[in-house]
mmCIF file of C-alpha atoms and ligand atoms in Angstrom:
data_model
loop_
_atom_site.group_PDB
_atom_site.id
_atom_site.type_symbol
_atom_site.label_atom_id
_atom_site.label_comp_id
_atom_site.label_asym_id
_atom_site.label_seq_id
_atom_site.Cartn_x
_atom_site.Cartn_y
_atom_site.Cartn_z
ATOM 1 C CA MET A 56 -14.479 13.594 18.383
ATOM 2 C CA LYS A 57 -17.442 14.579 20.540
ATOM 3 C CA LYS A 58 -20.202 15.185 18.002
ATOM 4 C CA ILE A 59 -19.770 13.523 14.652
ATOM 5 C CA LEU A 60 -21.542 14.053 11.315
ATOM 6 C CA VAL A 61 -21.364 11.034 8.990
ATOM 7 C CA THR A 62 -22.315 11.267 5.304
ATOM 8 C CA GLY A 63 -23.136 8.156 3.285
ATOM 9 C CA SER A 64 -24.041 6.452 6.541
ATOM 10 C CA LEU A 65 -26.112 3.679 4.943
ATOM 11 C CA GLY A 66 -23.219 2.515 2.761
ATOM 12 C CA GLN A 67 -20.836 -0.368 3.343
ATOM 13 C CA ILE A 68 -18.545 1.487 5.781
ATOM 14 C CA GLY A 69 -21.084 3.912 7.234
ATOM 15 C CA SER A 70 -23.637 1.330 8.305
ATOM 16 C CA GLU A 71 -21.084 -0.285 10.632
ATOM 17 C CA LEU A 72 -19.047 2.784 11.582
ATOM 18 C CA VAL A 73 -22.108 4.697 12.816
ATOM 19 C CA MET A 74 -23.135 1.819 15.110
ATOM 20 C CA LYS A 75 -19.608 1.450 16.476
ATOM 21 C CA MET A 76 -19.231 5.188 17.050
ATOM 22 C CA ARG A 77 -22.643 5.393 18.732
ATOM 23 C CA ASP A 78 -21.444 2.692 21.139
ATOM 24 C CA SER A 79 -18.236 4.557 21.930
ATOM 25 C CA TYR A 80 -19.276 8.224 21.774
ATOM 26 C CA GLY A 81 -22.996 8.028 22.666
ATOM 27 C CA ALA A 82 -25.946 7.450 20.334
ATOM 28 C CA ASP A 83 -26.987 11.116 20.265
ATOM 29 C CA ASN A 84 -23.482 12.251 19.363
ATOM 30 C CA VAL A 85 -23.352 10.573 15.959
ATOM 31 C CA ILE A 86 -25.503 12.310 13.340
ATOM 32 C CA ALA A 87 -26.022 9.832 10.524
ATOM 33 C CA THR A 88 -27.001 11.173 7.094
ATOM 34 C CA ASP A 89 -27.701 9.657 3.704
ATOM 35 C CA ILE A 90 -29.551 10.550 0.520
ATOM 36 C CA ARG A 91 -32.214 7.945 1.342
ATOM 37 C CA LYS A 92 -33.810 6.348 4.362
ATOM 38 C CA SER A 93 -33.920 2.624 5.038
ATOM 39 C CA GLU A 94 -34.938 0.169 7.727
ATOM 40 C CA SER A 95 -31.309 0.034 8.933
ATOM 41 C CA ASP A 96 -30.466 0.331 12.650
ATOM 42 C CA VAL A 97 -28.497 3.430 11.644
ATOM 43 C CA VAL A 98 -31.809 5.250 11.045
ATOM 44 C CA HIS A 99 -33.453 4.149 14.296
ATOM 45 C CA SER A 100 -30.642 4.069 16.857
ATOM 46 C CA GLY A 101 -29.819 7.800 16.926
ATOM 47 C CA PRO A 102 -30.165 11.064 14.992
ATOM 48 C CA PHE A 103 -30.640 10.550 11.242
ATOM 49 C CA GLU A 104 -31.098 13.193 8.531
ATOM 50 C CA ILE A 105 -31.659 12.959 4.792
ATOM 51 C CA LEU A 106 -28.757 14.714 3.055
ATOM 52 C CA ASP A 107 -27.641 15.041 -0.549
ATOM 53 C CA VAL A 108 -23.914 15.842 -0.217
ATOM 54 C CA THR A 109 -23.961 17.976 -3.355
ATOM 55 C CA ASP A 110 -26.167 20.439 -1.408
ATOM 56 C CA GLU A 111 -23.655 22.418 0.675
ATOM 57 C CA LYS A 112 -26.292 24.631 2.316
ATOM 58 C CA ALA A 113 -28.178 21.610 3.611
ATOM 59 C CA MET A 114 -24.965 19.985 4.865
ATOM 60 C CA PHE A 115 -23.908 23.181 6.626
ATOM 61 C CA GLU A 116 -27.360 23.618 8.195
ATOM 62 C CA ILE A 117 -27.408 20.061 9.597
ATOM 63 C CA ALA A 118 -23.817 20.305 10.865
ATOM 64 C CA LYS A 119 -24.463 23.668 12.530
ATOM 65 C CA ARG A 120 -27.795 22.664 14.082
ATOM 66 C CA HIS A 121 -26.201 19.598 15.694
ATOM 67 C CA GLN A 122 -23.041 21.554 16.633
ATOM 68 C CA VAL A 123 -20.747 18.875 15.272
ATOM 69 C CA ASP A 124 -16.974 19.003 15.816
ATOM 70 C CA THR A 125 -16.106 16.166 13.406
ATOM 71 C CA VAL A 126 -17.103 15.377 9.818
ATOM 72 C CA VAL A 127 -16.691 11.831 8.487
ATOM 73 C CA HIS A 128 -17.384 12.080 4.783
ATOM 74 C CA LEU A 129 -18.144 8.671 3.248
ATOM 75 C CA ALA A 130 -20.664 9.391 0.464
ATOM 76 C CA ALA A 131 -19.071 8.470 -2.889
ATOM 77 C CA LEU A 132 -19.378 6.267 -5.955
ATOM 78 C CA LEU A 133 -17.002 3.271 -6.107
ATOM 79 C CA SER A 134 -14.634 2.476 -8.953
ATOM 80 C CA ALA A 135 -16.695 0.433 -11.428
ATOM 81 C CA THR A 136 -19.741 2.723 -11.216
ATOM 82 C CA ALA A 137 -17.497 5.775 -11.476
ATOM 83 C CA GLU A 138 -15.900 4.323 -14.612
ATOM 84 C CA ALA A 139 -19.329 3.699 -16.150
ATOM 85 C CA ARG A 140 -20.574 7.205 -15.231
ATOM 86 C CA PRO A 141 -17.472 9.427 -15.034
ATOM 87 C CA LEU A 142 -19.211 12.810 -15.053
ATOM 88 C CA LEU A 143 -21.618 11.788 -12.299
ATOM 89 C CA ALA A 144 -18.621 10.448 -10.346
ATOM 90 C CA TRP A 145 -16.724 13.719 -10.688
ATOM 91 C CA ASN A 146 -19.744 15.774 -9.628
ATOM 92 C CA LEU A 147 -20.674 13.561 -6.691
ATOM 93 C CA ASN A 148 -17.229 12.513 -5.453
ATOM 94 C CA MET A 149 -15.517 15.877 -5.835
ATOM 95 C CA GLY A 150 -18.587 18.089 -5.293
ATOM 96 C CA GLY A 151 -19.491 16.196 -2.117
ATOM 97 C CA LEU A 152 -15.919 16.336 -0.844
ATOM 98 C CA ILE A 153 -15.413 20.062 -1.328
ATOM 99 C CA ASN A 154 -18.755 20.763 0.352
ATOM 100 C CA ALA A 155 -17.813 18.591 3.321
ATOM 101 C CA LEU A 156 -14.389 20.282 3.563
ATOM 102 C CA GLU A 157 -16.028 23.720 3.467
ATOM 103 C CA VAL A 158 -18.373 22.726 6.293
ATOM 104 C CA ALA A 159 -15.360 21.479 8.287
ATOM 105 C CA ARG A 160 -13.501 24.725 7.592
ATOM 106 C CA GLU A 161 -16.394 26.992 8.556
ATOM 107 C CA LEU A 162 -17.310 25.071 11.708
ATOM 108 C CA ARG A 163 -13.692 24.190 12.652
ATOM 109 C CA CYS A 164 -14.277 20.447 12.558
ATOM 110 C CA GLN A 165 -11.866 17.543 12.452
ATOM 111 C CA PHE A 166 -12.262 15.742 9.128
ATOM 112 C CA PHE A 167 -11.978 12.195 7.772
ATOM 113 C CA THR A 168 -12.569 10.841 4.288
ATOM 114 C CA PRO A 169 -11.377 7.528 2.815
ATOM 115 C CA SER A 170 -8.973 7.299 -0.077
ATOM 116 C CA SER A 171 -8.249 3.963 -1.750
ATOM 117 C CA ILE A 172 -5.769 1.659 -3.461
ATOM 118 C CA GLY A 173 -7.532 3.148 -6.501
ATOM 119 C CA ALA A 174 -5.387 6.267 -5.992
ATOM 120 C CA PHE A 175 -2.534 4.297 -7.604
ATOM 121 C CA GLY A 176 -2.135 3.471 -11.287
ATOM 122 C CA PRO A 177 -0.160 1.395 -13.796
ATOM 123 C CA ALA A 178 3.052 3.416 -13.304
ATOM 124 C CA THR A 179 3.014 2.817 -9.513
ATOM 125 C CA PRO A 180 5.354 0.088 -8.181
ATOM 126 C CA LYS A 181 3.058 -2.975 -7.923
ATOM 127 C CA ASP A 182 4.461 -4.788 -4.900
ATOM 128 C CA ARG A 183 4.696 -3.317 -1.410
ATOM 129 C CA THR A 184 3.658 0.014 -2.926
ATOM 130 C CA PRO A 185 5.266 2.728 -0.761
ATOM 131 C CA GLN A 186 3.380 5.459 1.085
ATOM 132 C CA GLU A 187 4.893 8.082 -1.188
ATOM 133 C CA THR A 188 5.149 7.034 -4.803
ATOM 134 C CA ILE A 189 3.895 7.690 -8.331
ATOM 135 C CA GLN A 190 0.125 8.330 -8.370
ATOM 136 C CA ARG A 191 -1.106 8.509 -11.955
ATOM 137 C CA PRO A 192 -4.365 6.490 -11.849
ATOM 138 C CA THR A 193 -6.175 5.767 -15.118
ATOM 139 C CA THR A 194 -9.723 5.559 -13.701
ATOM 140 C CA MET A 195 -12.138 8.376 -12.853
ATOM 141 C CA TYR A 196 -12.372 6.940 -9.320
ATOM 142 C CA GLY A 197 -8.588 7.149 -9.021
ATOM 143 C CA VAL A 198 -8.547 10.693 -10.375
ATOM 144 C CA ASN A 199 -11.149 11.578 -7.725
ATOM 145 C CA LYS A 200 -9.154 9.885 -4.957
ATOM 146 C CA VAL A 201 -5.826 11.567 -5.819
ATOM 147 C CA SER A 202 -7.558 14.939 -6.197
ATOM 148 C CA GLY A 203 -9.289 14.289 -2.878
ATOM 149 C CA GLU A 204 -6.021 13.506 -1.104
ATOM 150 C CA LEU A 205 -4.494 16.712 -2.462
ATOM 151 C CA LEU A 206 -7.547 18.767 -1.577
ATOM 152 C CA CYS A 207 -7.572 17.453 1.997
ATOM 153 C CA ASP A 208 -3.864 18.265 2.398
ATOM 154 C CA TYR A 209 -4.579 21.713 0.935
ATOM 155 C CA TYR A 210 -7.321 22.385 3.501
ATOM 156 C CA TYR A 211 -4.903 21.348 6.258
ATOM 157 C CA HIS A 212 -2.038 23.561 5.085
ATOM 158 C CA LYS A 213 -4.103 26.516 3.911
ATOM 159 C CA PHE A 214 -6.898 26.659 6.494
ATOM 160 C CA GLY A 215 -5.650 24.479 9.366
ATOM 161 C CA VAL A 216 -8.494 21.947 9.006
ATOM 162 C CA ASP A 217 -7.419 18.742 10.815
ATOM 163 C CA THR A 218 -7.900 16.448 7.799
ATOM 164 C CA ARG A 219 -6.953 12.749 7.993
ATOM 165 C CA GLY A 220 -7.426 9.871 5.559
ATOM 166 C CA LEU A 221 -6.736 6.213 4.818
ATOM 167 C CA ARG A 222 -6.054 4.493 1.508
ATOM 168 C CA PHE A 223 -8.366 1.548 2.022
ATOM 169 C CA PRO A 224 -7.983 -1.728 0.172
ATOM 170 C CA GLY A 225 -11.068 -3.793 -0.719
ATOM 171 C CA LEU A 226 -13.229 -4.002 2.402
ATOM 172 C CA ILE A 227 -14.904 -7.294 3.241
ATOM 173 C CA SER A 228 -17.974 -7.247 5.472
ATOM 174 C CA CYS A 229 -21.098 -9.215 6.346
ATOM 175 C CA ILE A 230 -23.589 -6.408 7.103
ATOM 176 C CA THR A 231 -23.984 -4.095 4.084
ATOM 177 C CA PRO A 232 -22.682 -5.263 0.694
ATOM 178 C CA PRO A 233 -20.532 -2.800 -1.243
ATOM 179 C CA GLY A 234 -21.912 -1.599 -4.571
ATOM 180 C CA GLY A 235 -20.118 -0.853 -7.807
ATOM 181 C CA GLY A 236 -16.559 -1.578 -6.681
ATOM 182 C CA THR A 237 -13.826 -3.625 -8.332
ATOM 183 C CA THR A 238 -13.007 -5.535 -5.150
ATOM 184 C CA ASP A 239 -16.671 -6.476 -4.512
ATOM 185 C CA TYR A 240 -15.974 -10.033 -5.736
ATOM 186 C CA ALA A 241 -14.209 -10.733 -2.445
ATOM 187 C CA VAL A 242 -17.485 -10.049 -0.605
ATOM 188 C CA GLU A 243 -19.839 -11.679 -3.139
ATOM 189 C CA ILE A 244 -17.857 -14.923 -2.968
ATOM 190 C CA TYR A 245 -18.869 -15.434 0.682
ATOM 191 C CA TYR A 246 -22.574 -14.712 -0.002
ATOM 192 C CA GLU A 247 -22.629 -17.138 -2.932
ATOM 193 C CA ALA A 248 -20.609 -19.789 -1.087
ATOM 194 C CA ILE A 249 -23.303 -19.876 1.583
ATOM 195 C CA LYS A 250 -26.311 -19.488 -0.716
ATOM 196 C CA GLN A 251 -25.230 -21.580 -3.753
ATOM 197 C CA GLY A 252 -22.025 -23.409 -2.867
ATOM 198 C CA GLU A 253 -20.403 -21.876 -5.934
ATOM 199 C CA TYR A 254 -19.267 -18.507 -7.292
ATOM 200 C CA THR A 255 -18.423 -17.091 -10.716
ATOM 201 C CA SER A 256 -15.669 -14.515 -10.337
ATOM 202 C CA TYR A 257 -15.494 -11.487 -12.642
ATOM 203 C CA ILE A 258 -11.851 -11.016 -11.568
ATOM 204 C CA ALA A 259 -9.334 -13.401 -13.145
ATOM 205 C CA LYS A 260 -7.372 -16.055 -11.307
ATOM 206 C CA GLY A 261 -3.985 -14.719 -10.196
ATOM 207 C CA THR A 262 -5.065 -11.052 -9.898
ATOM 208 C CA TYR A 263 -3.785 -9.808 -6.548
ATOM 209 C CA MET A 264 -5.359 -6.907 -4.665
ATOM 210 C CA ASP A 265 -5.184 -5.798 -1.044
ATOM 211 C CA MET A 266 -8.131 -6.569 1.232
ATOM 212 C CA MET A 267 -9.178 -5.893 4.826
ATOM 213 C CA TYR A 268 -11.972 -7.153 7.079
ATOM 214 C CA MET A 269 -14.374 -4.392 8.149
ATOM 215 C CA PRO A 270 -13.666 -4.510 11.923
ATOM 216 C CA ASP A 271 -10.023 -3.657 11.173
ATOM 217 C CA ALA A 272 -11.103 -0.794 8.883
ATOM 218 C CA LEU A 273 -13.368 0.686 11.562
ATOM 219 C CA ASN A 274 -10.644 0.425 14.209
ATOM 220 C CA ALA A 275 -8.214 2.092 11.807
ATOM 221 C CA ILE A 276 -10.546 5.069 11.225
ATOM 222 C CA ILE A 277 -11.030 5.618 14.951
ATOM 223 C CA ALA A 278 -7.337 5.090 15.789
ATOM 224 C CA LEU A 279 -6.272 7.600 13.149
ATOM 225 C CA MET A 280 -8.853 10.181 14.251
ATOM 226 C CA GLU A 281 -7.815 9.772 17.896
ATOM 227 C CA ALA A 282 -4.079 9.872 17.098
ATOM 228 C CA ASP A 283 -1.933 12.634 18.531
ATOM 229 C CA ALA A 284 -1.603 15.198 15.720
ATOM 230 C CA SER A 285 2.029 15.893 16.600
ATOM 231 C CA LYS A 286 2.935 12.300 15.633
ATOM 232 C CA LEU A 287 1.497 12.558 12.096
ATOM 233 C CA LYS A 288 4.005 13.226 9.359
ATOM 234 C CA HIS A 289 1.445 12.241 6.725
ATOM 235 C CA ARG A 290 -2.255 13.002 6.628
ATOM 236 C CA ASN A 291 -3.990 12.307 3.315
ATOM 237 C CA ALA A 292 -3.847 9.500 3.053
ATOM 238 C CA PHE A 293 -2.152 6.553 4.831
ATOM 239 C CA ASN A 294 -1.666 3.174 3.127
ATOM 240 C CA VAL A 295 -3.400 0.462 5.207
ATOM 241 C CA THR A 296 -3.834 -3.221 4.419
ATOM 242 C CA ALA A 297 -4.385 -6.592 6.063
ATOM 243 C CA MET A 298 -3.824 -9.081 3.218
ATOM 244 C CA SER A 299 -2.989 -9.294 -0.469
ATOM 245 C CA LEU A 300 -5.234 -11.872 -2.173
ATOM 246 C CA GLU A 301 -6.153 -13.382 -5.528
ATOM 247 C CA PRO A 302 -9.468 -15.218 -6.101
ATOM 248 C CA GLU A 303 -8.094 -18.779 -5.779
ATOM 249 C CA GLN A 304 -6.823 -18.077 -2.270
ATOM 250 C CA LEU A 305 -10.286 -17.008 -1.151
ATOM 251 C CA ALA A 306 -11.794 -20.085 -2.792
ATOM 252 C CA SER A 307 -9.413 -22.506 -1.111
ATOM 253 C CA GLU A 308 -9.900 -20.874 2.298
ATOM 254 C CA ILE A 309 -13.690 -21.162 1.869
ATOM 255 C CA ARG A 310 -13.242 -24.869 0.928
ATOM 256 C CA LYS A 311 -11.813 -25.517 4.394
ATOM 257 C CA HIS A 312 -15.353 -24.815 5.669
ATOM 258 C CA ILE A 313 -17.468 -25.737 2.615
ATOM 259 C CA PRO A 314 -15.485 -28.599 1.007
ATOM 260 C CA ASN A 315 -17.631 -28.788 -2.143
ATOM 261 C CA PHE A 316 -17.403 -25.072 -2.921
ATOM 262 C CA LYS A 317 -16.882 -24.528 -6.666
ATOM 263 C CA MET A 318 -15.206 -21.561 -8.297
ATOM 264 C CA HIS A 319 -15.887 -20.482 -11.909
ATOM 265 C CA TYR A 320 -14.604 -17.538 -13.897
ATOM 266 C CA ASN A 321 -16.336 -15.145 -16.274
ATOM 267 C CA VAL A 322 -13.961 -12.204 -16.387
ATOM 268 C CA ASP A 323 -15.476 -8.734 -16.780
ATOM 269 C CA PRO A 324 -12.975 -6.819 -18.953
ATOM 270 C CA ALA A 325 -13.915 -3.442 -17.432
ATOM 271 C CA ARG A 326 -13.348 -4.425 -13.801
ATOM 272 C CA GLN A 327 -10.372 -6.637 -14.668
ATOM 273 C CA ALA A 328 -8.672 -3.648 -16.343
ATOM 274 C CA ILE A 329 -9.250 -1.545 -13.228
ATOM 275 C CA ALA A 330 -7.853 -4.320 -11.003
ATOM 276 C CA GLU A 331 -4.767 -4.665 -13.186
ATOM 277 C CA SER A 332 -4.059 -0.944 -12.909
ATOM 278 C CA TRP A 333 -3.931 -1.204 -9.076
ATOM 279 C CA PRO A 334 -1.130 -2.518 -6.833
ATOM 280 C CA ASN A 335 -0.758 -6.198 -5.886
ATOM 281 C CA SER A 336 0.091 -5.216 -2.317
ATOM 282 C CA ILE A 337 0.698 -1.947 -0.481
ATOM 283 C CA ASP A 338 3.104 -1.089 2.336
ATOM 284 C CA ALA A 339 1.512 0.233 5.553
ATOM 285 C CA THR A 340 4.744 1.122 7.408
ATOM 286 C CA ALA A 341 3.928 4.840 7.739
ATOM 287 C CA ALA A 342 0.545 4.051 9.369
ATOM 288 C CA ILE A 343 2.189 1.523 11.707
ATOM 289 C CA GLU A 344 4.932 3.940 12.742
ATOM 290 C CA GLU A 345 2.960 7.183 12.979
ATOM 291 C CA TRP A 346 -0.213 6.063 14.768
ATOM 292 C CA GLY A 347 0.110 2.358 15.530
ATOM 293 C CA PHE A 348 -2.059 0.837 12.772
ATOM 294 C CA LYS A 349 -2.620 -2.882 13.301
ATOM 295 C CA ALA A 350 -4.884 -5.381 11.519
ATOM 296 C CA GLU A 351 -6.226 -8.244 13.639
ATOM 297 C CA TYR A 352 -7.729 -10.336 10.856
ATOM 298 C CA ASN A 353 -5.878 -12.442 8.293
ATOM 299 C CA LEU A 354 -7.579 -14.523 5.586
ATOM 300 C CA GLU A 355 -8.104 -17.494 7.874
ATOM 301 C CA LYS A 356 -9.645 -15.595 10.784
ATOM 302 C CA MET A 357 -11.757 -13.410 8.498
ATOM 303 C CA THR A 358 -13.143 -16.369 6.546
ATOM 304 C CA GLN A 359 -14.092 -18.223 9.695
ATOM 305 C CA GLU A 360 -15.990 -15.220 11.050
ATOM 306 C CA MET A 361 -17.546 -14.165 7.722
ATOM 307 C CA LEU A 362 -19.033 -17.600 7.111
ATOM 308 C CA VAL A 363 -20.513 -17.847 10.599
ATOM 309 C CA LYS A 364 -21.891 -14.294 10.788
ATOM 310 C CA LEU A 365 -23.103 -14.155 7.211
ATOM 311 C CA GLY A 366 -24.712 -17.578 7.629
ATOM 312 C CA GLN A 367 -26.634 -16.242 10.628
ATOM 313 C CA ASN A 368 -27.624 -13.001 8.853
ATOM 314 C CA LEU A 369 -28.793 -14.813 5.722
ATOM 315 C CA SER A 370 -30.843 -17.370 7.619
ATOM 316 C CA LEU A 371 -32.463 -14.543 9.610
ATOM 317 C CA THR A 372 -33.524 -12.808 6.401
ATOM 318 C CA GLY A 373 -34.607 -16.107 4.857
ATOM 319 C CA ALA A 374 -32.153 -15.689 1.960
ATOM 320 C CA LYS A 375 -30.250 -18.879 2.694
HETATM 321 N N1 LIG B 267 -13.269 -1.167 -2.957
HETATM 322 C C1 LIG B 267 -13.088 -0.055 -3.829
HETATM 323 C C2 LIG B 267 -13.505 -0.368 -5.207
HETATM 324 O O1 LIG B 267 -13.359 -1.494 -5.611
HETATM 325 C C3 LIG B 267 -11.653 0.360 -3.858
HETATM 326 O O2 LIG B 267 -11.458 1.408 -3.039
HETATM 327 O O3 LIG B 267 -13.941 0.504 -5.898
#
């Protein structure tokens, strides 16, 4: 990874990954792109280009002009939005992915794109879901993710593109909120705990899903991309996780810091159905064995840091 093109760079992952990669690889060597501009540091701290990922010509032109050797393709709709707008999700998630893969093929780039726990479905074993198992998701997002995993493997076998991917769980972060995901509740709860001292969860008590704190997700992307190719038996995509949580566990951890925090429930049937079709917990053994995946943050450590950092961010923006 010497010169890296990032799509969807203003999103939840991109906004932090770009800054971390600029620190490690040099500000000028990370070309951030997104469909819109914002006041984010991503736009001002290095090269930034407007890019609609459904426009392959434009993507190719930017990648070629900057002579990139790596494509990190993050632009996509998350699960709940994809379920509400399935055709848009297919066109954006799959259209964007095939364009990014074509650019990587033509310019001989290394390639990363995230998959998700959404690539599993109701027929998948729910607990400690293995790396290789039944993948028959019932959501459009899941259909996109499984197709994406297959397509990335295809580009590796057929064209020799060095494609690598991770099946991310819900990602929890304090910089850019996610949008339109099923696991977003696990981020919202921290914002509302600080702002209101209470939170109404749209996911029901007792619904377990895997989660990970963003610094671990960023380290995992970089570790996988830097991993010795000869050690990889799998490619698209590795199970990774840091914790399996249900809403009450988050609430009681937050109460250790905000004793009066109150939790309410108003379950959203659409997102609850998606959550119930996903695993309770996934098994990351292949990632641990093949390239040394390790998560540093558990619920306790993450909660401590989230509340401090988010508290600072919110008081800076006057939202507290
Ligand atoms: N966090 C994502 C979502 O909820 C899962 O990959 O859509």
